[in-house]
Amino acid sequence: RSAAALGWDGVLLAPRAADPLYRRAIKTSMGAVLEMPWARLIDWRHDLPRLQAAGFEVVAMALRPDAVSLPDYAADLRARPRPIALLLGTEGDGLSSRWLGQADITVRIDMARGIDSLNVAAAAAVACYALGVTTSISG
């Protein structure tokens, strides 16, 4: 829903991601899943390099001290526009080290002191907004 509302082109789902056509998912997304192009990837190990070969910069979202801050990455993206594929992990565990290792860059959303993280839906909305404003949203 956030990706659709913020003008992203599509959503790629991991092989084990929940079914977006499940009745509850359609209801929760307010039907956005029916409007937003999406596809389920078969194997991330092969599909991420294909995205990179097609010119996408693969951006992993993770709370790591060595990650670039979201505002810094967004500024770089505005200065040097390029297509990106945003990777978001699961609630709790986040992205595995394998997926982090395949990303071109890791970006973090800085948290206020005493707060360790956002849930994945909130993090997705923040990242989609910050990184999607480099392109115009028509409507």
mmCIF file with all atom_site columns, C-alpha atoms in Angstrom:
data_model
loop_
_atom_site.group_PDB
_atom_site.id
_atom_site.type_symbol
_atom_site.label_atom_id
_atom_site.label_alt_id
_atom_site.label_comp_id
_atom_site.label_asym_id
_atom_site.label_entity_id
_atom_site.label_seq_id
_atom_site.pdbx_PDB_ins_code
_atom_site.Cartn_x
_atom_site.Cartn_y
_atom_site.Cartn_z
_atom_site.occupancy
_atom_site.B_iso_or_equiv
_atom_site.pdbx_formal_charge
_atom_site.auth_seq_id
_atom_site.auth_comp_id
_atom_site.auth_asym_id
_atom_site.auth_atom_id
_atom_site.pdbx_PDB_model_num
ATOM 1   C CA . ARG A 1 1   ? 0.000  0.000   0.000   1.00 0.00 ? 1   ARG A CA 1
ATOM 2   C CA . SER A 1 2   ? 2.799  2.444   0.864   1.00 0.00 ? 2   SER A CA 1
ATOM 3   C CA . ALA A 1 3   ? 4.687  1.687   -2.347  1.00 0.00 ? 3   ALA A CA 1
ATOM 4   C CA . ALA A 1 4   ? 1.532  2.276   -4.398  1.00 0.00 ? 4   ALA A CA 1
ATOM 5   C CA . ALA A 1 5   ? 0.596  5.461   -2.540  1.00 0.00 ? 5   ALA A CA 1
ATOM 6   C CA . LEU A 1 6   ? 4.092  6.883   -2.904  1.00 0.00 ? 6   LEU A CA 1
ATOM 7   C CA . GLY A 1 7   ? 4.462  6.257   -6.625  1.00 0.00 ? 7   GLY A CA 1
ATOM 8   C CA . TRP A 1 8   ? 6.770  3.243   -6.769  1.00 0.00 ? 8   TRP A CA 1
ATOM 9   C CA . ASP A 1 9   ? 6.689  1.157   -9.932  1.00 0.00 ? 9   ASP A CA 1
ATOM 10  C CA . GLY A 1 10  ? 6.157  -2.296  -8.452  1.00 0.00 ? 10  GLY A CA 1
ATOM 11  C CA . VAL A 1 11  ? 6.798  -4.784  -5.689  1.00 0.00 ? 11  VAL A CA 1
ATOM 12  C CA . LEU A 1 12  ? 8.888  -7.949  -5.862  1.00 0.00 ? 12  LEU A CA 1
ATOM 13  C CA . LEU A 1 13  ? 8.111  -10.586 -3.256  1.00 0.00 ? 13  LEU A CA 1
ATOM 14  C CA . ALA A 1 14  ? 10.483 -13.111 -1.752  1.00 0.00 ? 14  ALA A CA 1
ATOM 15  C CA . PRO A 1 15  ? 9.648  -16.754 -2.438  1.00 0.00 ? 15  PRO A CA 1
ATOM 16  C CA . ARG A 1 16  ? 8.227  -17.283 1.068   1.00 0.00 ? 16  ARG A CA 1
ATOM 17  C CA . ALA A 1 17  ? 6.439  -13.932 1.427   1.00 0.00 ? 17  ALA A CA 1
ATOM 18  C CA . ALA A 1 18  ? 2.755  -13.950 2.288   1.00 0.00 ? 18  ALA A CA 1
ATOM 19  C CA . ASP A 1 19  ? 0.252  -14.198 -0.545  1.00 0.00 ? 19  ASP A CA 1
ATOM 20  C CA . PRO A 1 20  ? -0.728 -10.637 -1.555  1.00 0.00 ? 20  PRO A CA 1
ATOM 21  C CA . LEU A 1 21  ? -4.015 -11.948 -2.945  1.00 0.00 ? 21  LEU A CA 1
ATOM 22  C CA . TYR A 1 22  ? -5.030 -13.412 0.396   1.00 0.00 ? 22  TYR A CA 1
ATOM 23  C CA . ARG A 1 23  ? -8.348 -11.817 1.351   1.00 0.00 ? 23  ARG A CA 1
ATOM 24  C CA . ARG A 1 24  ? -6.954 -10.146 4.473   1.00 0.00 ? 24  ARG A CA 1
ATOM 25  C CA . ALA A 1 25  ? -3.985 -8.719  2.520   1.00 0.00 ? 25  ALA A CA 1
ATOM 26  C CA . ILE A 1 26  ? -6.346 -7.185  -0.028  1.00 0.00 ? 26  ILE A CA 1
ATOM 27  C CA . LYS A 1 27  ? -8.444 -5.674  2.757   1.00 0.00 ? 27  LYS A CA 1
ATOM 28  C CA . THR A 1 28  ? -5.431 -4.374  4.704   1.00 0.00 ? 28  THR A CA 1
ATOM 29  C CA . SER A 1 29  ? -3.947 -2.815  1.565   1.00 0.00 ? 29  SER A CA 1
ATOM 30  C CA . MET A 1 30  ? -7.299 -1.165  0.817   1.00 0.00 ? 30  MET A CA 1
ATOM 31  C CA . GLY A 1 31  ? -7.169 -2.915  -2.564  1.00 0.00 ? 31  GLY A CA 1
ATOM 32  C CA . ALA A 1 32  ? -3.814 -1.357  -3.531  1.00 0.00 ? 32  ALA A CA 1
ATOM 33  C CA . VAL A 1 33  ? -2.418 -4.832  -4.221  1.00 0.00 ? 33  VAL A CA 1
ATOM 34  C CA . LEU A 1 34  ? -4.882 -5.076  -7.113  1.00 0.00 ? 34  LEU A CA 1
ATOM 35  C CA . GLU A 1 35  ? -3.550 -1.841  -8.639  1.00 0.00 ? 35  GLU A CA 1
ATOM 36  C CA . MET A 1 36  ? 0.177  -2.246  -7.971  1.00 0.00 ? 36  MET A CA 1
ATOM 37  C CA . PRO A 1 37  ? 2.252  -4.453  -10.279 1.00 0.00 ? 37  PRO A CA 1
ATOM 38  C CA . TRP A 1 38  ? 3.905  -7.237  -8.309  1.00 0.00 ? 38  TRP A CA 1
ATOM 39  C CA . ALA A 1 39  ? 5.750  -10.473 -8.954  1.00 0.00 ? 39  ALA A CA 1
ATOM 40  C CA . ARG A 1 40  ? 7.072  -13.266 -6.795  1.00 0.00 ? 40  ARG A CA 1
ATOM 41  C CA . LEU A 1 41  ? 10.767 -13.943 -7.261  1.00 0.00 ? 41  LEU A CA 1
ATOM 42  C CA . ILE A 1 42  ? 11.760 -17.580 -7.510  1.00 0.00 ? 42  ILE A CA 1
ATOM 43  C CA . ASP A 1 43  ? 15.298 -17.436 -6.124  1.00 0.00 ? 43  ASP A CA 1
ATOM 44  C CA . TRP A 1 44  ? 16.860 -14.300 -4.641  1.00 0.00 ? 44  TRP A CA 1
ATOM 45  C CA . ARG A 1 45  ? 20.389 -15.659 -5.253  1.00 0.00 ? 45  ARG A CA 1
ATOM 46  C CA . HIS A 1 46  ? 19.776 -15.468 -8.983  1.00 0.00 ? 46  HIS A CA 1
ATOM 47  C CA . ASP A 1 47  ? 17.193 -12.697 -9.123  1.00 0.00 ? 47  ASP A CA 1
ATOM 48  C CA . LEU A 1 48  ? 19.168 -9.990  -7.281  1.00 0.00 ? 48  LEU A CA 1
ATOM 49  C CA . PRO A 1 49  ? 22.093 -10.202 -9.749  1.00 0.00 ? 49  PRO A CA 1
ATOM 50  C CA . ARG A 1 50  ? 19.558 -9.969  -12.584 1.00 0.00 ? 50  ARG A CA 1
ATOM 51  C CA . LEU A 1 51  ? 18.177 -6.747  -11.098 1.00 0.00 ? 51  LEU A CA 1
ATOM 52  C CA . GLN A 1 52  ? 21.724 -5.408  -10.791 1.00 0.00 ? 52  GLN A CA 1
ATOM 53  C CA . ALA A 1 53  ? 22.519 -6.410  -14.383 1.00 0.00 ? 53  ALA A CA 1
ATOM 54  C CA . ALA A 1 54  ? 19.385 -4.528  -15.476 1.00 0.00 ? 54  ALA A CA 1
ATOM 55  C CA . GLY A 1 55  ? 20.807 -1.362  -13.904 1.00 0.00 ? 55  GLY A CA 1
ATOM 56  C CA . PHE A 1 56  ? 19.126 -1.366  -10.494 1.00 0.00 ? 56  PHE A CA 1
ATOM 57  C CA . GLU A 1 57  ? 21.071 -0.482  -7.378  1.00 0.00 ? 57  GLU A CA 1
ATOM 58  C CA . VAL A 1 58  ? 20.020 -2.992  -4.713  1.00 0.00 ? 58  VAL A CA 1
ATOM 59  C CA . VAL A 1 59  ? 19.463 -1.141  -1.435  1.00 0.00 ? 59  VAL A CA 1
ATOM 60  C CA . ALA A 1 60  ? 19.150 -3.175  1.767   1.00 0.00 ? 60  ALA A CA 1
ATOM 61  C CA . MET A 1 61  ? 17.393 -1.527  4.706   1.00 0.00 ? 61  MET A CA 1
ATOM 62  C CA . ALA A 1 62  ? 19.020 -2.574  7.989   1.00 0.00 ? 62  ALA A CA 1
ATOM 63  C CA . LEU A 1 63  ? 19.911 -1.095  11.365  1.00 0.00 ? 63  LEU A CA 1
ATOM 64  C CA . ARG A 1 64  ? 23.666 -1.568  11.121  1.00 0.00 ? 64  ARG A CA 1
ATOM 65  C CA . PRO A 1 65  ? 26.277 0.884   12.344  1.00 0.00 ? 65  PRO A CA 1
ATOM 66  C CA . ASP A 1 66  ? 28.145 0.660   9.019   1.00 0.00 ? 66  ASP A CA 1
ATOM 67  C CA . ALA A 1 67  ? 25.009 1.507   7.003   1.00 0.00 ? 67  ALA A CA 1
ATOM 68  C CA . VAL A 1 68  ? 24.510 4.868   5.303   1.00 0.00 ? 68  VAL A CA 1
ATOM 69  C CA . SER A 1 69  ? 21.822 7.021   6.912   1.00 0.00 ? 69  SER A CA 1
ATOM 70  C CA . LEU A 1 70  ? 18.580 7.325   4.944   1.00 0.00 ? 70  LEU A CA 1
ATOM 71  C CA . PRO A 1 71  ? 18.831 11.141  4.564   1.00 0.00 ? 71  PRO A CA 1
ATOM 72  C CA . ASP A 1 72  ? 22.400 10.855  3.230   1.00 0.00 ? 72  ASP A CA 1
ATOM 73  C CA . TYR A 1 73  ? 21.449 8.141   0.741   1.00 0.00 ? 73  TYR A CA 1
ATOM 74  C CA . ALA A 1 74  ? 18.336 10.068  -0.356  1.00 0.00 ? 74  ALA A CA 1
ATOM 75  C CA . ALA A 1 75  ? 20.488 13.160  -1.001  1.00 0.00 ? 75  ALA A CA 1
ATOM 76  C CA . ASP A 1 76  ? 22.908 11.090  -3.088  1.00 0.00 ? 76  ASP A CA 1
ATOM 77  C CA . LEU A 1 77  ? 19.996 9.590   -5.021  1.00 0.00 ? 77  LEU A CA 1
ATOM 78  C CA . ARG A 1 78  ? 18.640 13.071  -5.775  1.00 0.00 ? 78  ARG A CA 1
ATOM 79  C CA . ALA A 1 79  ? 22.104 14.191  -6.936  1.00 0.00 ? 79  ALA A CA 1
ATOM 80  C CA . ARG A 1 80  ? 22.659 11.058  -9.041  1.00 0.00 ? 80  ARG A CA 1
ATOM 81  C CA . PRO A 1 81  ? 19.236 9.604   -9.958  1.00 0.00 ? 81  PRO A CA 1
ATOM 82  C CA . ARG A 1 82  ? 19.236 5.899   -10.726 1.00 0.00 ? 82  ARG A CA 1
ATOM 83  C CA . PRO A 1 83  ? 16.783 3.002   -10.475 1.00 0.00 ? 83  PRO A CA 1
ATOM 84  C CA . ILE A 1 84  ? 16.787 1.225   -7.136  1.00 0.00 ? 84  ILE A CA 1
ATOM 85  C CA . ALA A 1 85  ? 15.383 -1.990  -5.721  1.00 0.00 ? 85  ALA A CA 1
ATOM 86  C CA . LEU A 1 86  ? 14.661 -1.698  -2.006  1.00 0.00 ? 86  LEU A CA 1
ATOM 87  C CA . LEU A 1 87  ? 15.142 -4.793  0.186   1.00 0.00 ? 87  LEU A CA 1
ATOM 88  C CA . LEU A 1 88  ? 13.191 -5.071  3.436   1.00 0.00 ? 88  LEU A CA 1
ATOM 89  C CA . GLY A 1 89  ? 13.463 -7.975  5.838   1.00 0.00 ? 89  GLY A CA 1
ATOM 90  C CA . THR A 1 90  ? 11.042 -9.626  8.183   1.00 0.00 ? 90  THR A CA 1
ATOM 91  C CA . GLU A 1 91  ? 9.793  -8.305  11.498  1.00 0.00 ? 91  GLU A CA 1
ATOM 92  C CA . GLY A 1 92  ? 12.350 -9.021  14.183  1.00 0.00 ? 92  GLY A CA 1
ATOM 93  C CA . ASP A 1 93  ? 15.148 -10.710 12.241  1.00 0.00 ? 93  ASP A CA 1
ATOM 94  C CA . GLY A 1 94  ? 15.334 -8.310  9.308   1.00 0.00 ? 94  GLY A CA 1
ATOM 95  C CA . LEU A 1 95  ? 17.410 -9.301  6.286   1.00 0.00 ? 95  LEU A CA 1
ATOM 96  C CA . SER A 1 96  ? 19.739 -12.275 6.518   1.00 0.00 ? 96  SER A CA 1
ATOM 97  C CA . SER A 1 97  ? 23.485 -11.789 6.106   1.00 0.00 ? 97  SER A CA 1
ATOM 98  C CA . ARG A 1 98  ? 23.219 -13.448 2.697   1.00 0.00 ? 98  ARG A CA 1
ATOM 99  C CA . TRP A 1 99  ? 20.845 -10.773 1.378   1.00 0.00 ? 99  TRP A CA 1
ATOM 100 C CA . LEU A 1 100 ? 22.817 -7.988  3.031   1.00 0.00 ? 100 LEU A CA 1
ATOM 101 C CA . GLY A 1 101 ? 25.919 -9.346  1.301   1.00 0.00 ? 101 GLY A CA 1
ATOM 102 C CA . GLN A 1 102 ? 24.267 -9.230  -2.112  1.00 0.00 ? 102 GLN A CA 1
ATOM 103 C CA . ALA A 1 103 ? 23.064 -5.640  -1.766  1.00 0.00 ? 103 ALA A CA 1
ATOM 104 C CA . ASP A 1 104 ? 25.011 -2.803  -3.346  1.00 0.00 ? 104 ASP A CA 1
ATOM 105 C CA . ILE A 1 105 ? 24.514 -0.625  -0.278  1.00 0.00 ? 105 ILE A CA 1
ATOM 106 C CA . THR A 1 106 ? 22.943 -0.857  3.174   1.00 0.00 ? 106 THR A CA 1
ATOM 107 C CA . VAL A 1 107 ? 20.838 2.051   4.416   1.00 0.00 ? 107 VAL A CA 1
ATOM 108 C CA . ARG A 1 108 ? 19.458 2.648   7.903   1.00 0.00 ? 108 ARG A CA 1
ATOM 109 C CA . ILE A 1 109 ? 16.657 4.705   9.395   1.00 0.00 ? 109 ILE A CA 1
ATOM 110 C CA . ASP A 1 110 ? 18.143 6.339   12.473  1.00 0.00 ? 110 ASP A CA 1
ATOM 111 C CA . MET A 1 111 ? 16.102 5.875   15.645  1.00 0.00 ? 111 MET A CA 1
ATOM 112 C CA . ALA A 1 112 ? 15.651 8.138   18.652  1.00 0.00 ? 112 ALA A CA 1
ATOM 113 C CA . ARG A 1 113 ? 17.518 7.087   21.781  1.00 0.00 ? 113 ARG A CA 1
ATOM 114 C CA . GLY A 1 114 ? 15.783 4.214   23.539  1.00 0.00 ? 114 GLY A CA 1
ATOM 115 C CA . ILE A 1 115 ? 13.887 2.986   20.459  1.00 0.00 ? 115 ILE A CA 1
ATOM 116 C CA . ASP A 1 116 ? 15.447 0.039   18.676  1.00 0.00 ? 116 ASP A CA 1
ATOM 117 C CA . SER A 1 117 ? 13.418 -0.167  15.452  1.00 0.00 ? 117 SER A CA 1
ATOM 118 C CA . LEU A 1 118 ? 10.256 0.455   13.460  1.00 0.00 ? 118 LEU A CA 1
ATOM 119 C CA . ASN A 1 119 ? 8.011  -2.356  12.313  1.00 0.00 ? 119 ASN A CA 1
ATOM 120 C CA . VAL A 1 120 ? 8.603  -3.355  8.701   1.00 0.00 ? 120 VAL A CA 1
ATOM 121 C CA . ALA A 1 121 ? 5.451  -1.625  7.379   1.00 0.00 ? 121 ALA A CA 1
ATOM 122 C CA . ALA A 1 122 ? 6.444  1.678   8.989   1.00 0.00 ? 122 ALA A CA 1
ATOM 123 C CA . ALA A 1 123 ? 10.053 1.315   7.814   1.00 0.00 ? 123 ALA A CA 1
ATOM 124 C CA . ALA A 1 124 ? 8.838  0.576   4.284   1.00 0.00 ? 124 ALA A CA 1
ATOM 125 C CA . ALA A 1 125 ? 6.649  3.685   4.276   1.00 0.00 ? 125 ALA A CA 1
ATOM 126 C CA . VAL A 1 126 ? 9.471  5.914   5.552   1.00 0.00 ? 126 VAL A CA 1
ATOM 127 C CA . ALA A 1 127 ? 11.966 4.507   3.027   1.00 0.00 ? 127 ALA A CA 1
ATOM 128 C CA . CYS A 1 128 ? 9.502  4.599   0.119   1.00 0.00 ? 128 CYS A CA 1
ATOM 129 C CA . TYR A 1 129 ? 8.733  8.235   0.882   1.00 0.00 ? 129 TYR A CA 1
ATOM 130 C CA . ALA A 1 130 ? 12.339 9.329   1.376   1.00 0.00 ? 130 ALA A CA 1
ATOM 131 C CA . LEU A 1 131 ? 13.621 7.522   -1.702  1.00 0.00 ? 131 LEU A CA 1
ATOM 132 C CA . GLY A 1 132 ? 10.582 7.952   -3.908  1.00 0.00 ? 132 GLY A CA 1
ATOM 133 C CA . VAL A 1 133 ? 10.390 11.735  -3.769  1.00 0.00 ? 133 VAL A CA 1
ATOM 134 C CA . THR A 1 134 ? 13.227 11.904  -6.300  1.00 0.00 ? 134 THR A CA 1
ATOM 135 C CA . THR A 1 135 ? 10.648 11.188  -8.979  1.00 0.00 ? 135 THR A CA 1
ATOM 136 C CA . SER A 1 136 ? 7.403  13.032  -9.525  1.00 0.00 ? 136 SER A CA 1
ATOM 137 C CA . ILE A 1 137 ? 4.154  11.485  -8.392  1.00 0.00 ? 137 ILE A CA 1
ATOM 138 C CA . SER A 1 138 ? 1.330  12.239  -10.792 1.00 0.00 ? 138 SER A CA 1
ATOM 139 C CA . GLY A 1 139 ? -2.254 11.738  -9.896  1.00 0.00 ? 139 GLY A CA 1
#
